[in-house]
PDB file of C-alpha atoms and ligand atoms in Angstrom:
ATOM      1  CA  MET A   1      -4.366  22.843 -13.240  1.00  0.00           C
ATOM      2  CA  PRO A   2      -3.260  19.698 -15.080  1.00  0.00           C
ATOM      3  CA  LYS A   3      -5.003  16.587 -13.021  1.00  0.00           C
ATOM      4  CA  ARG A   4      -2.613  14.800 -10.768  1.00  0.00           C
ATOM      5  CA  ASP A   5      -2.286  11.036 -10.279  1.00  0.00           C
ATOM      6  CA  PHE A   6      -0.878   8.853  -7.573  1.00  0.00           C
ATOM      7  CA  LEU A   7       0.791   6.118  -8.684  1.00  0.00           C
ATOM      8  CA  GLN A   8       3.682   5.708  -6.614  1.00  0.00           C
ATOM      9  CA  ILE A   9       4.579   7.400  -3.342  1.00  0.00           C
ATOM     10  CA  PRO A  10       7.095   9.619  -4.706  1.00  0.00           C
ATOM     11  CA  ASP A  11       4.337  11.256  -6.603  1.00  0.00           C
ATOM     12  CA  LEU A  12       4.016  12.943  -3.358  1.00  0.00           C
ATOM     13  CA  THR A  13       6.657  15.329  -1.934  1.00  0.00           C
ATOM     14  CA  ALA A  14       7.512  14.575   2.070  1.00  0.00           C
ATOM     15  CA  ASP A  15       5.347  18.055   2.786  1.00  0.00           C
ATOM     16  CA  GLU A  16       2.686  16.956   0.718  1.00  0.00           C
ATOM     17  CA  ILE A  17       2.593  13.306   2.528  1.00  0.00           C
ATOM     18  CA  ARG A  18       2.306  15.574   5.899  1.00  0.00           C
ATOM     19  CA  GLU A  19      -0.090  16.928   4.959  1.00  0.00           C
ATOM     20  CA  LEU A  20      -2.343  14.452   3.309  1.00  0.00           C
ATOM     21  CA  LEU A  21      -1.835  12.729   6.592  1.00  0.00           C
ATOM     22  CA  ASP A  22      -2.331  16.109   8.725  1.00  0.00           C
ATOM     23  CA  LEU A  23      -5.847  15.542   6.682  1.00  0.00           C
ATOM     24  CA  ALA A  24      -6.684  12.018   7.271  1.00  0.00           C
ATOM     25  CA  ARG A  25      -6.049  12.801  10.759  1.00  0.00           C
ATOM     26  CA  LYS A  26      -8.333  15.634  11.160  1.00  0.00           C
ATOM     27  CA  MET A  27     -11.161  13.308   9.557  1.00  0.00           C
ATOM     28  CA  LYS A  28     -10.197  10.160  11.521  1.00  0.00           C
ATOM     29  CA  ALA A  29     -11.396  12.389  14.610  1.00  0.00           C
ATOM     30  CA  GLY A  30     -14.058  13.550  13.150  1.00  0.00           C
ATOM     31  CA  LYS A  31     -13.254  17.303  12.832  1.00  0.00           C
ATOM     32  CA  TYR A  32     -13.841  17.267   9.111  1.00  0.00           C
ATOM     33  CA  THR A  33     -17.366  17.883   7.642  1.00  0.00           C
ATOM     34  CA  LYS A  34     -16.962  18.851   4.058  1.00  0.00           C
ATOM     35  CA  ARG A  35     -18.231  17.172   1.404  1.00  0.00           C
ATOM     36  CA  PRO A  36     -15.953  18.000  -1.858  1.00  0.00           C
ATOM     37  CA  LEU A  37     -16.824  15.528  -3.783  1.00  0.00           C
ATOM     38  CA  ALA A  38     -20.813  16.192  -3.904  1.00  0.00           C
ATOM     39  CA  GLY A  39     -21.879  15.294  -7.774  1.00  0.00           C
ATOM     40  CA  LYS A  40     -18.425  13.419  -8.263  1.00  0.00           C
ATOM     41  CA  THR A  41     -18.059  10.237  -8.886  1.00  0.00           C
ATOM     42  CA  LEU A  42     -15.280   7.619  -8.839  1.00  0.00           C
ATOM     43  CA  GLY A  43     -14.734   4.613 -10.946  1.00  0.00           C
ATOM     44  CA  MET A  44     -13.307   1.666  -9.270  1.00  0.00           C
ATOM     45  CA  ILE A  45     -11.352  -1.054 -11.805  1.00  0.00           C
ATOM     46  CA  PHE A  46     -10.672  -4.362 -10.094  1.00  0.00           C
ATOM     47  CA  THR A  47      -9.052  -7.196 -11.858  1.00  0.00           C
ATOM     48  CA  LYS A  48      -7.745  -8.769  -8.499  1.00  0.00           C
ATOM     49  CA  SER A  49      -9.963  -9.187  -4.963  1.00  0.00           C
ATOM     50  CA  SER A  50      -9.864  -6.848  -2.450  1.00  0.00           C
ATOM     51  CA  THR A  51     -11.939  -6.490   0.813  1.00  0.00           C
ATOM     52  CA  ARG A  52      -9.730  -3.344   2.406  1.00  0.00           C
ATOM     53  CA  THR A  53      -9.389  -1.398  -0.595  1.00  0.00           C
ATOM     54  CA  ARG A  54     -12.838  -1.612  -2.496  1.00  0.00           C
ATOM     55  CA  VAL A  55     -14.593  -0.907   1.113  1.00  0.00           C
ATOM     56  CA  SER A  56     -12.377   1.610   1.971  1.00  0.00           C
ATOM     57  CA  PHE A  57     -12.808   3.491  -1.122  1.00  0.00           C
ATOM     58  CA  GLU A  58     -16.315   2.914  -1.433  1.00  0.00           C
ATOM     59  CA  VAL A  59     -17.303   4.399   1.797  1.00  0.00           C
ATOM     60  CA  GLY A  60     -14.749   6.711   1.887  1.00  0.00           C
ATOM     61  CA  THR A  61     -16.168   8.363  -1.140  1.00  0.00           C
ATOM     62  CA  PHE A  62     -19.744   8.096   0.136  1.00  0.00           C
ATOM     63  CA  GLN A  63     -18.297   9.935   3.543  1.00  0.00           C
ATOM     64  CA  LEU A  64     -17.341  12.612   0.887  1.00  0.00           C
ATOM     65  CA  GLY A  65     -20.451  13.378  -0.400  1.00  0.00           C
ATOM     66  CA  GLY A  66     -19.649  11.295  -3.900  1.00  0.00           C
ATOM     67  CA  HIS A  67     -20.473   7.906  -5.586  1.00  0.00           C
ATOM     68  CA  ALA A  68     -18.161   5.325  -6.045  1.00  0.00           C
ATOM     69  CA  LEU A  69     -18.539   2.636  -8.989  1.00  0.00           C
ATOM     70  CA  PHE A  70     -17.228  -0.988  -8.631  1.00  0.00           C
ATOM     71  CA  LEU A  71     -15.979  -2.210 -12.271  1.00  0.00           C
ATOM     72  CA  SER A  72     -15.382  -5.701 -12.421  1.00  0.00           C
ATOM     73  CA  ALA A  73     -12.663  -5.883 -15.382  1.00  0.00           C
ATOM     74  CA  ARG A  74     -14.521  -9.163 -15.915  1.00  0.00           C
ATOM     75  CA  ASP A  75     -17.455  -7.553 -16.637  1.00  0.00           C
ATOM     76  CA  LEU A  76     -15.915  -4.108 -18.471  1.00  0.00           C
ATOM     77  CA  GLN A  77     -15.188  -4.528 -21.704  1.00  0.00           C
ATOM     78  CA  LEU A  78     -11.885  -3.981 -20.862  1.00  0.00           C
ATOM     79  CA  GLY A  79     -12.279  -7.865 -19.758  1.00  0.00           C
ATOM     80  CA  ARG A  80     -12.643  -8.797 -23.614  1.00  0.00           C
ATOM     81  CA  GLY A  81     -10.089  -6.799 -24.838  1.00  0.00           C
ATOM     82  CA  GLU A  82     -10.873  -3.178 -25.296  1.00  0.00           C
ATOM     83  CA  PRO A  83      -7.662  -1.144 -25.095  1.00  0.00           C
ATOM     84  CA  ILE A  84      -6.496   0.573 -21.881  1.00  0.00           C
ATOM     85  CA  LYS A  85      -6.165   3.572 -23.743  1.00  0.00           C
ATOM     86  CA  ASP A  86      -9.807   3.797 -25.028  1.00  0.00           C
ATOM     87  CA  THR A  87     -11.010   2.783 -21.133  1.00  0.00           C
ATOM     88  CA  ALA A  88      -9.088   5.184 -19.989  1.00  0.00           C
ATOM     89  CA  ARG A  89     -10.731   7.968 -22.519  1.00  0.00           C
ATOM     90  CA  VAL A  90     -14.331   6.505 -22.211  1.00  0.00           C
ATOM     91  CA  LEU A  91     -14.241   6.652 -18.627  1.00  0.00           C
ATOM     92  CA  SER A  92     -13.113   9.991 -18.337  1.00  0.00           C
ATOM     93  CA  ARG A  93     -16.329  11.440 -19.927  1.00  0.00           C
ATOM     94  CA  TYR A  94     -18.149   9.942 -17.322  1.00  0.00           C
ATOM     95  CA  VAL A  95     -16.360   9.812 -13.845  1.00  0.00           C
ATOM     96  CA  ASP A  96     -13.908  12.149 -12.266  1.00  0.00           C
ATOM     97  CA  GLY A  97     -11.623   9.880 -10.818  1.00  0.00           C
ATOM     98  CA  ILE A  98     -10.175   6.262 -11.374  1.00  0.00           C
ATOM     99  CA  MET A  99      -8.540   3.797  -8.735  1.00  0.00           C
ATOM    100  CA  ILE A 100      -7.785   0.542 -10.451  1.00  0.00           C
ATOM    101  CA  ARG A 101      -5.990  -2.326  -8.947  1.00  0.00           C
ATOM    102  CA  THR A 102      -4.867  -4.741 -11.494  1.00  0.00           C
ATOM    103  CA  PHE A 103      -1.516  -7.171 -12.486  1.00  0.00           C
ATOM    104  CA  ASP A 104       0.898  -5.165 -14.683  1.00  0.00           C
ATOM    105  CA  HIS A 105       1.620  -1.898 -12.909  1.00  0.00           C
ATOM    106  CA  ALA A 106       2.411  -0.734 -17.116  1.00  0.00           C
ATOM    107  CA  ASP A 107      -0.943  -1.251 -17.387  1.00  0.00           C
ATOM    108  CA  VAL A 108      -1.840   1.515 -14.441  1.00  0.00           C
ATOM    109  CA  VAL A 109       0.935   3.990 -16.225  1.00  0.00           C
ATOM    110  CA  GLU A 110      -0.901   3.243 -19.623  1.00  0.00           C
ATOM    111  CA  LEU A 111      -4.323   4.461 -18.000  1.00  0.00           C
ATOM    112  CA  ALA A 112      -3.220   7.713 -16.497  1.00  0.00           C
ATOM    113  CA  ARG A 113      -1.219   8.906 -18.989  1.00  0.00           C
ATOM    114  CA  HIS A 114      -4.608   8.539 -21.390  1.00  0.00           C
ATOM    115  CA  ALA A 115      -7.247   9.436 -18.899  1.00  0.00           C
ATOM    116  CA  SER A 116      -7.973  13.307 -18.234  1.00  0.00           C
ATOM    117  CA  VAL A 117      -9.226  12.712 -14.870  1.00  0.00           C
ATOM    118  CA  PRO A 118      -6.749  11.516 -11.558  1.00  0.00           C
ATOM    119  CA  VAL A 119      -6.294   7.801 -11.409  1.00  0.00           C
ATOM    120  CA  VAL A 120      -5.301   6.228  -8.469  1.00  0.00           C
ATOM    121  CA  ASN A 121      -3.108   2.657  -8.184  1.00  0.00           C
ATOM    122  CA  GLY A 122      -4.786   0.520  -5.897  1.00  0.00           C
ATOM    123  CA  LEU A 123      -2.121  -2.079  -6.523  1.00  0.00           C
ATOM    124  CA  THR A 124      -0.437  -3.621  -8.871  1.00  0.00           C
ATOM    125  CA  ASP A 125       2.133  -6.342  -9.003  1.00  0.00           C
ATOM    126  CA  HIS A 126       4.975  -3.870  -8.340  1.00  0.00           C
ATOM    127  CA  LEU A 127       3.598  -1.437  -5.748  1.00  0.00           C
ATOM    128  CA  HIS A 128       0.810  -0.977  -3.290  1.00  0.00           C
ATOM    129  CA  PRO A 129       1.499   3.211  -2.487  1.00  0.00           C
ATOM    130  CA  CYS A 130      -2.442   3.518  -0.477  1.00  0.00           C
ATOM    131  CA  GLN A 131      -1.399   0.657   1.604  1.00  0.00           C
ATOM    132  CA  VAL A 132       1.746   2.424   2.925  1.00  0.00           C
ATOM    133  CA  LEU A 133       0.242   5.712   3.370  1.00  0.00           C
ATOM    134  CA  ALA A 134      -2.169   4.007   5.670  1.00  0.00           C
ATOM    135  CA  ASP A 135       0.999   2.219   7.283  1.00  0.00           C
ATOM    136  CA  LEU A 136       2.638   5.803   7.690  1.00  0.00           C
ATOM    137  CA  LEU A 137      -0.152   7.531   9.175  1.00  0.00           C
ATOM    138  CA  THR A 138      -0.338   3.877  11.880  1.00  0.00           C
ATOM    139  CA  VAL A 139       3.684   4.685  12.450  1.00  0.00           C
ATOM    140  CA  GLN A 140       2.714   8.333  13.104  1.00  0.00           C
ATOM    141  CA  GLU A 141       0.091   7.465  15.553  1.00  0.00           C
ATOM    142  CA  CYS A 142       1.525   4.332  17.324  1.00  0.00           C
ATOM    143  CA  VAL A 143       5.748   5.006  17.314  1.00  0.00           C
ATOM    144  CA  GLY A 144       5.400   9.053  17.001  1.00  0.00           C
ATOM    145  CA  GLY A 145       6.312   9.252  13.640  1.00  0.00           C
ATOM    146  CA  TRP A 146       9.194   7.441  11.223  1.00  0.00           C
ATOM    147  CA  GLU A 147      12.141  10.371  12.315  1.00  0.00           C
ATOM    148  CA  GLY A 148      15.218   8.417  13.761  1.00  0.00           C
ATOM    149  CA  LYS A 149      12.927   5.279  13.944  1.00  0.00           C
ATOM    150  CA  VAL A 150      13.977   1.920  12.095  1.00  0.00           C
ATOM    151  CA  ALA A 151      11.293   0.096  10.038  1.00  0.00           C
ATOM    152  CA  ALA A 152      12.144  -3.705   9.281  1.00  0.00           C
ATOM    153  CA  TRP A 153      10.491  -5.729   6.080  1.00  0.00           C
ATOM    154  CA  VAL A 154      10.302  -9.441   6.738  1.00  0.00           C
ATOM    155  CA  GLY A 155       9.172 -11.889   3.828  1.00  0.00           C
ATOM    156  CA  ASP A 156       9.033 -11.071   0.236  1.00  0.00           C
ATOM    157  CA  GLY A 157      10.130  -8.226  -1.341  1.00  0.00           C
ATOM    158  CA  ASN A 158       7.016  -7.437  -2.914  1.00  0.00           C
ATOM    159  CA  ASN A 159       4.449  -4.932  -3.980  1.00  0.00           C
ATOM    160  CA  VAL A 160       4.313  -3.249  -0.287  1.00  0.00           C
ATOM    161  CA  ALA A 161       7.873  -3.522   0.378  1.00  0.00           C
ATOM    162  CA  ASN A 162       8.427  -1.588  -2.878  1.00  0.00           C
ATOM    163  CA  SER A 163       6.599   0.934  -1.635  1.00  0.00           C
ATOM    164  CA  TRP A 164       7.989   1.121   1.775  1.00  0.00           C
ATOM    165  CA  LEU A 165      11.019   1.335  -0.085  1.00  0.00           C
ATOM    166  CA  HIS A 166       9.967   4.337  -1.774  1.00  0.00           C
ATOM    167  CA  ALA A 167       8.552   5.631   1.507  1.00  0.00           C
ATOM    168  CA  ALA A 168      11.900   5.533   3.022  1.00  0.00           C
ATOM    169  CA  GLY A 169      13.226   7.460   0.200  1.00  0.00           C
ATOM    170  CA  VAL A 170      10.639  10.267   0.218  1.00  0.00           C
ATOM    171  CA  LEU A 171      10.309  10.553   4.094  1.00  0.00           C
ATOM    172  CA  GLY A 172      14.661   9.535   4.910  1.00  0.00           C
ATOM    173  CA  PHE A 173      14.123   6.619   7.583  1.00  0.00           C
ATOM    174  CA  GLU A 174      15.920   3.769   7.749  1.00  0.00           C
ATOM    175  CA  LEU A 175      14.644   0.742   6.402  1.00  0.00           C
ATOM    176  CA  ARG A 176      15.868  -3.092   7.030  1.00  0.00           C
ATOM    177  CA  LEU A 177      14.768  -5.656   5.060  1.00  0.00           C
ATOM    178  CA  ALA A 178      14.823  -9.407   5.682  1.00  0.00           C
ATOM    179  CA  CYS A 179      14.328 -11.501   2.543  1.00  0.00           C
ATOM    180  CA  PRO A 180      15.429 -15.071   1.292  1.00  0.00           C
ATOM    181  CA  GLU A 181      17.461 -15.037  -2.084  1.00  0.00           C
ATOM    182  CA  GLY A 182      15.680 -14.470  -5.087  1.00  0.00           C
ATOM    183  CA  PHE A 183      12.750 -12.460  -3.195  1.00  0.00           C
ATOM    184  CA  GLU A 184      14.670  -9.351  -2.699  1.00  0.00           C
ATOM    185  CA  PRO A 185      12.629  -6.303  -3.986  1.00  0.00           C
ATOM    186  CA  ASP A 186      12.852  -4.426  -6.973  1.00  0.00           C
ATOM    187  CA  ARG A 187      16.629  -3.800  -7.562  1.00  0.00           C
ATOM    188  CA  GLU A 188      15.800  -0.249  -9.402  1.00  0.00           C
ATOM    189  CA  VAL A 189      13.637   1.230  -6.480  1.00  0.00           C
ATOM    190  CA  PHE A 190      16.092  -0.618  -3.863  1.00  0.00           C
ATOM    191  CA  ASP A 191      18.978   1.016  -5.634  1.00  0.00           C
ATOM    192  CA  ARG A 192      17.670   4.450  -5.936  1.00  0.00           C
ATOM    193  CA  THR A 193      16.285   4.170  -2.251  1.00  0.00           C
ATOM    194  CA  LYS A 194      19.796   3.778  -1.229  1.00  0.00           C
ATOM    195  CA  GLU A 195      20.669   7.271  -2.641  1.00  0.00           C
ATOM    196  CA  LEU A 196      18.216   8.748  -0.385  1.00  0.00           C
ATOM    197  CA  THR A 197      18.256   6.979   2.687  1.00  0.00           C
ATOM    198  CA  THR A 198      19.901   3.966   5.002  1.00  0.00           C
ATOM    199  CA  VAL A 199      18.566   0.961   3.539  1.00  0.00           C
ATOM    200  CA  SER A 200      19.734  -2.625   3.471  1.00  0.00           C
ATOM    201  CA  ILE A 201      18.826  -6.638   2.529  1.00  0.00           C
ATOM    202  CA  HIS A 202      19.717  -9.019   5.481  1.00  0.00           C
ATOM    203  CA  GLU A 203      19.973 -12.768   5.269  1.00  0.00           C
ATOM    204  CA  ASP A 204      19.006 -12.967   8.876  1.00  0.00           C
ATOM    205  CA  PRO A 205      15.433 -11.684   9.658  1.00  0.00           C
ATOM    206  CA  GLU A 206      17.280 -11.030  13.485  1.00  0.00           C
ATOM    207  CA  GLU A 207      19.667  -8.685  11.938  1.00  0.00           C
ATOM    208  CA  ALA A 208      17.115  -6.669   9.984  1.00  0.00           C
ATOM    209  CA  VAL A 209      14.597  -6.749  13.205  1.00  0.00           C
ATOM    210  CA  GLN A 210      17.546  -5.634  15.603  1.00  0.00           C
ATOM    211  CA  GLY A 211      16.234  -2.625  17.519  1.00  0.00           C
ATOM    212  CA  ALA A 212      13.239  -1.824  14.921  1.00  0.00           C
ATOM    213  CA  HIS A 213      10.298   0.221  16.147  1.00  0.00           C
ATOM    214  CA  VAL A 214       7.934  -1.271  13.321  1.00  0.00           C
ATOM    215  CA  VAL A 215       8.028  -4.967  12.545  1.00  0.00           C
ATOM    216  CA  ASN A 216       5.901  -5.372   8.994  1.00  0.00           C
ATOM    217  CA  THR A 217       5.463  -8.487   6.788  1.00  0.00           C
ATOM    218  CA  ASP A 218       3.113  -9.517   4.230  1.00  0.00           C
ATOM    219  CA  VAL A 219       1.821 -12.917   2.741  1.00  0.00           C
ATOM    220  CA  TRP A 220       4.447 -15.369   1.046  1.00  0.00           C
ATOM    221  CA  ALA A 221       2.677 -15.764  -2.298  1.00  0.00           C
ATOM    222  CA  SER A 222       0.877 -12.527  -3.523  1.00  0.00           C
ATOM    223  CA  MET A 223      -2.363 -12.220  -5.296  1.00  0.00           C
ATOM    224  CA  GLY A 224      -1.237 -14.141  -9.154  1.00  0.00           C
ATOM    225  CA  GLN A 225       1.441 -16.209  -7.048  1.00  0.00           C
ATOM    226  CA  GLU A 226      -0.985 -18.819  -5.998  1.00  0.00           C
ATOM    227  CA  GLY A 227       0.597 -21.659  -8.185  1.00  0.00           C
ATOM    228  CA  GLU A 228       3.796 -20.217  -6.265  1.00  0.00           C
ATOM    229  CA  ALA A 229       2.477 -21.222  -2.907  1.00  0.00           C
ATOM    230  CA  GLU A 230       3.773 -24.389  -1.896  1.00  0.00           C
ATOM    231  CA  ALA A 231       7.812 -23.966  -3.292  1.00  0.00           C
ATOM    232  CA  ARG A 232       7.243 -19.893  -1.429  1.00  0.00           C
ATOM    233  CA  LYS A 233       6.243 -21.600   1.756  1.00  0.00           C
ATOM    234  CA  LEU A 234       9.923 -23.394   1.469  1.00  0.00           C
ATOM    235  CA  ALA A 235      12.072 -20.799   0.183  1.00  0.00           C
ATOM    236  CA  PHE A 236      10.293 -18.468   3.315  1.00  0.00           C
ATOM    237  CA  LYS A 237      10.992 -21.189   5.854  1.00  0.00           C
ATOM    238  CA  GLY A 238      13.148 -19.214   8.749  1.00  0.00           C
ATOM    239  CA  PHE A 239      10.936 -16.138   7.362  1.00  0.00           C
ATOM    240  CA  SER A 240       7.889 -15.979  10.025  1.00  0.00           C
ATOM    241  CA  VAL A 241       7.612 -13.017  12.225  1.00  0.00           C
ATOM    242  CA  ASP A 242       6.845 -15.081  15.553  1.00  0.00           C
ATOM    243  CA  ALA A 243       7.390 -13.953  19.227  1.00  0.00           C
ATOM    244  CA  GLN A 244      11.039 -14.870  19.316  1.00  0.00           C
ATOM    245  CA  LEU A 245      11.652 -12.580  16.380  1.00  0.00           C
ATOM    246  CA  MET A 246       9.358  -9.690  17.896  1.00  0.00           C
ATOM    247  CA  ARG A 247      11.734  -9.965  20.651  1.00  0.00           C
ATOM    248  CA  HIS A 248      14.677  -8.641  19.304  1.00  0.00           C
ATOM    249  CA  ALA A 249      12.874  -5.855  18.131  1.00  0.00           C
ATOM    250  CA  ALA A 250      12.556  -2.562  20.607  1.00  0.00           C
ATOM    251  CA  PRO A 251      10.973  -3.055  23.419  1.00  0.00           C
ATOM    252  CA  ASP A 252       7.811  -0.728  22.087  1.00  0.00           C
ATOM    253  CA  ALA A 253       7.883  -1.650  18.645  1.00  0.00           C
ATOM    254  CA  ILE A 254       4.276  -2.354  16.981  1.00  0.00           C
ATOM    255  CA  PHE A 255       3.351  -5.154  14.430  1.00  0.00           C
ATOM    256  CA  LEU A 256       2.109  -3.998  10.988  1.00  0.00           C
ATOM    257  CA  HIS A 257       0.531  -6.236   8.183  1.00  0.00           C
ATOM    258  CA  CYS A 258      -1.156  -4.855   5.098  1.00  0.00           C
ATOM    259  CA  LEU A 259      -3.919  -8.115   5.582  1.00  0.00           C
ATOM    260  CA  PRO A 260      -4.890 -10.928   4.425  1.00  0.00           C
ATOM    261  CA  ALA A 261      -2.445 -12.458   6.667  1.00  0.00           C
ATOM    262  CA  HIS A 262      -1.993 -16.211   6.515  1.00  0.00           C
ATOM    263  CA  ARG A 263      -0.995 -17.096  10.374  1.00  0.00           C
ATOM    264  CA  GLY A 264       1.027 -19.737  10.793  1.00  0.00           C
ATOM    265  CA  GLU A 265       3.429 -19.119   7.579  1.00  0.00           C
ATOM    266  CA  GLU A 266       4.463 -15.159   7.719  1.00  0.00           C
ATOM    267  CA  VAL A 267       3.329 -14.505  11.294  1.00  0.00           C
ATOM    268  CA  THR A 268       1.833 -16.303  13.695  1.00  0.00           C
ATOM    269  CA  ASP A 269      -1.275 -16.449  15.595  1.00  0.00           C
ATOM    270  CA  GLU A 270       0.350 -15.391  18.754  1.00  0.00           C
ATOM    271  CA  VAL A 271       2.502 -12.148  16.893  1.00  0.00           C
ATOM    272  CA  ILE A 272      -0.934 -11.162  14.953  1.00  0.00           C
ATOM    273  CA  GLU A 273      -3.057 -11.022  17.959  1.00  0.00           C
ATOM    274  CA  GLY A 274      -0.506 -10.285  20.284  1.00  0.00           C
ATOM    275  CA  ALA A 275      -0.084  -6.656  22.243  1.00  0.00           C
ATOM    276  CA  GLN A 276       2.235  -5.284  19.739  1.00  0.00           C
ATOM    277  CA  SER A 277      -0.086  -5.832  16.766  1.00  0.00           C
ATOM    278  CA  ARG A 278      -1.296  -2.825  15.055  1.00  0.00           C
ATOM    279  CA  VAL A 279      -3.062  -4.580  12.064  1.00  0.00           C
ATOM    280  CA  PHE A 280      -6.656  -3.262  12.756  1.00  0.00           C
ATOM    281  CA  ASP A 281      -5.908   0.084  13.253  1.00  0.00           C
ATOM    282  CA  GLN A 282      -3.787  -0.693   9.903  1.00  0.00           C
ATOM    283  CA  ALA A 283      -6.606  -1.203   8.230  1.00  0.00           C
ATOM    284  CA  GLU A 284      -8.819   1.429   9.316  1.00  0.00           C
ATOM    285  CA  ASN A 285      -6.640   4.014   8.189  1.00  0.00           C
ATOM    286  CA  ARG A 286      -6.766   3.190   4.960  1.00  0.00           C
ATOM    287  CA  LEU A 287     -10.045   5.140   4.883  1.00  0.00           C
ATOM    288  CA  HIS A 288      -8.551   7.880   6.607  1.00  0.00           C
ATOM    289  CA  VAL A 289      -5.477   8.213   4.326  1.00  0.00           C
ATOM    290  CA  GLN A 290      -7.226   7.657   1.003  1.00  0.00           C
ATOM    291  CA  LYS A 291     -10.158  10.321   1.678  1.00  0.00           C
ATOM    292  CA  ALA A 292      -7.613  12.765   2.191  1.00  0.00           C
ATOM    293  CA  LEU A 293      -6.223  11.590  -0.942  1.00  0.00           C
ATOM    294  CA  LEU A 294      -9.292  11.881  -2.501  1.00  0.00           C
ATOM    295  CA  VAL A 295      -9.490  15.396  -1.626  1.00  0.00           C
ATOM    296  CA  MET A 296      -6.348  16.626  -2.752  1.00  0.00           C
ATOM    297  CA  LEU A 297      -6.765  14.823  -6.284  1.00  0.00           C
ATOM    298  CA  MET A 298     -10.247  15.390  -6.863  1.00  0.00           C
ATOM    299  CA  GLU A 299     -11.574  18.625  -5.016  1.00  0.00           C
TER     300      GLU A 299
HETATM  301  N1   CP B   1      -4.196  -4.676   1.955  1.00  0.00           N
HETATM  302  C1   CP B   1      -5.355  -4.263   0.926  1.00  0.00           C
HETATM  303  O1   CP B   1      -5.477  -3.826  -0.206  1.00  0.00           O
HETATM  304  O2   CP B   1      -6.101  -5.626   1.438  1.00  0.00           O
HETATM  305  P1   CP B   1      -7.331  -6.290   0.478  1.00  0.00           P
HETATM  306  O3   CP B   1      -6.566  -7.097  -0.511  1.00  0.00           O
HETATM  307  O4   CP B   1      -8.414  -6.394   0.980  1.00  0.00           O
HETATM  308  O5   CP B   1      -7.864  -4.924  -0.279  1.00  0.00           O
HETATM  309  N1  NVA B   2       1.720  -8.323  -1.297  1.00  0.00           N
HETATM  310  C1  NVA B   2      -0.425  -8.762  -1.438  1.00  0.00           C
HETATM  311  C2  NVA B   2      -0.901  -7.418  -0.693  1.00  0.00           C
HETATM  312  C3  NVA B   2      -2.286  -7.761  -0.949  1.00  0.00           C
HETATM  313  C4  NVA B   2      -3.227  -6.693  -0.039  1.00  0.00           C
HETATM  314  C5  NVA B   2      -0.821  -8.945  -3.138  1.00  0.00           C
HETATM  315  O1  NVA B   2      -0.283  -8.510  -3.722  1.00  0.00           O
HETATM  316  O2  NVA B   2      -1.493  -9.479  -2.844  1.00  0.00           O
END
């Protein structure tokens, strides 16, 4: 069987996503005791910071009987200019899977092309597919699935937003995005999604959130955009998820945020700490979905 990578949500079919979430729920319920990664190692390359991704992949690999290696790009020869294609081929001789978090999505594609073991995208500037698998599990648990439901995205059309578009396209639910001009999601991803499901971009957050079952946001300045933080604060004025905005959503809507959050910017303390917030379930679900993913790719 050829090796499989997970670089973006559409690398899985809708049925495979459902199967993966079924397995993740079984794992979360403590009904999965196998150790399919016994004797196996996951190499985890990080060129950006991480709390959730690093810890959930490391703990998840351990729980499946395997070993996870944290590889900071600063310490790897990669950080001194060793080509990605060489790194891919060398690591493939030692490890059974590679997870990578980095800036340029093309680097992850290149790594996957030259690696003979499965490669998992742990976030690029373009996409964050593992996050959205966890978000989907949270949506299943907290609003009973996405069929006939509306999800809203408020704020930056960034990596997480692009992966939400991918999910909407593969699974066929409605996604409305409210983004300031110039901060819309990737045009190509949006246009392709438009052929598959109902998606729209709004200038007014209230319009996007109206009757939505899920209200999702993320930081205004992602990793690598720290220098733009002040300018972005101005551009995103009016795009905070606050209690007033949440009142436009469905009464039982949930609030999601991939974290880390900047309270007082993209979300108020009241909303993230409020009764509709599911952000810590969402963070926990990273562990369960990624364990299911590792079984799917590395067993
Ligand atoms: N949500 C997320 O990916 O968190 P980390 O940056 O802490 O990994
Ligand atoms: N959009 C954020 C997500 C962090 C998990 C970033 O890329 O920094």
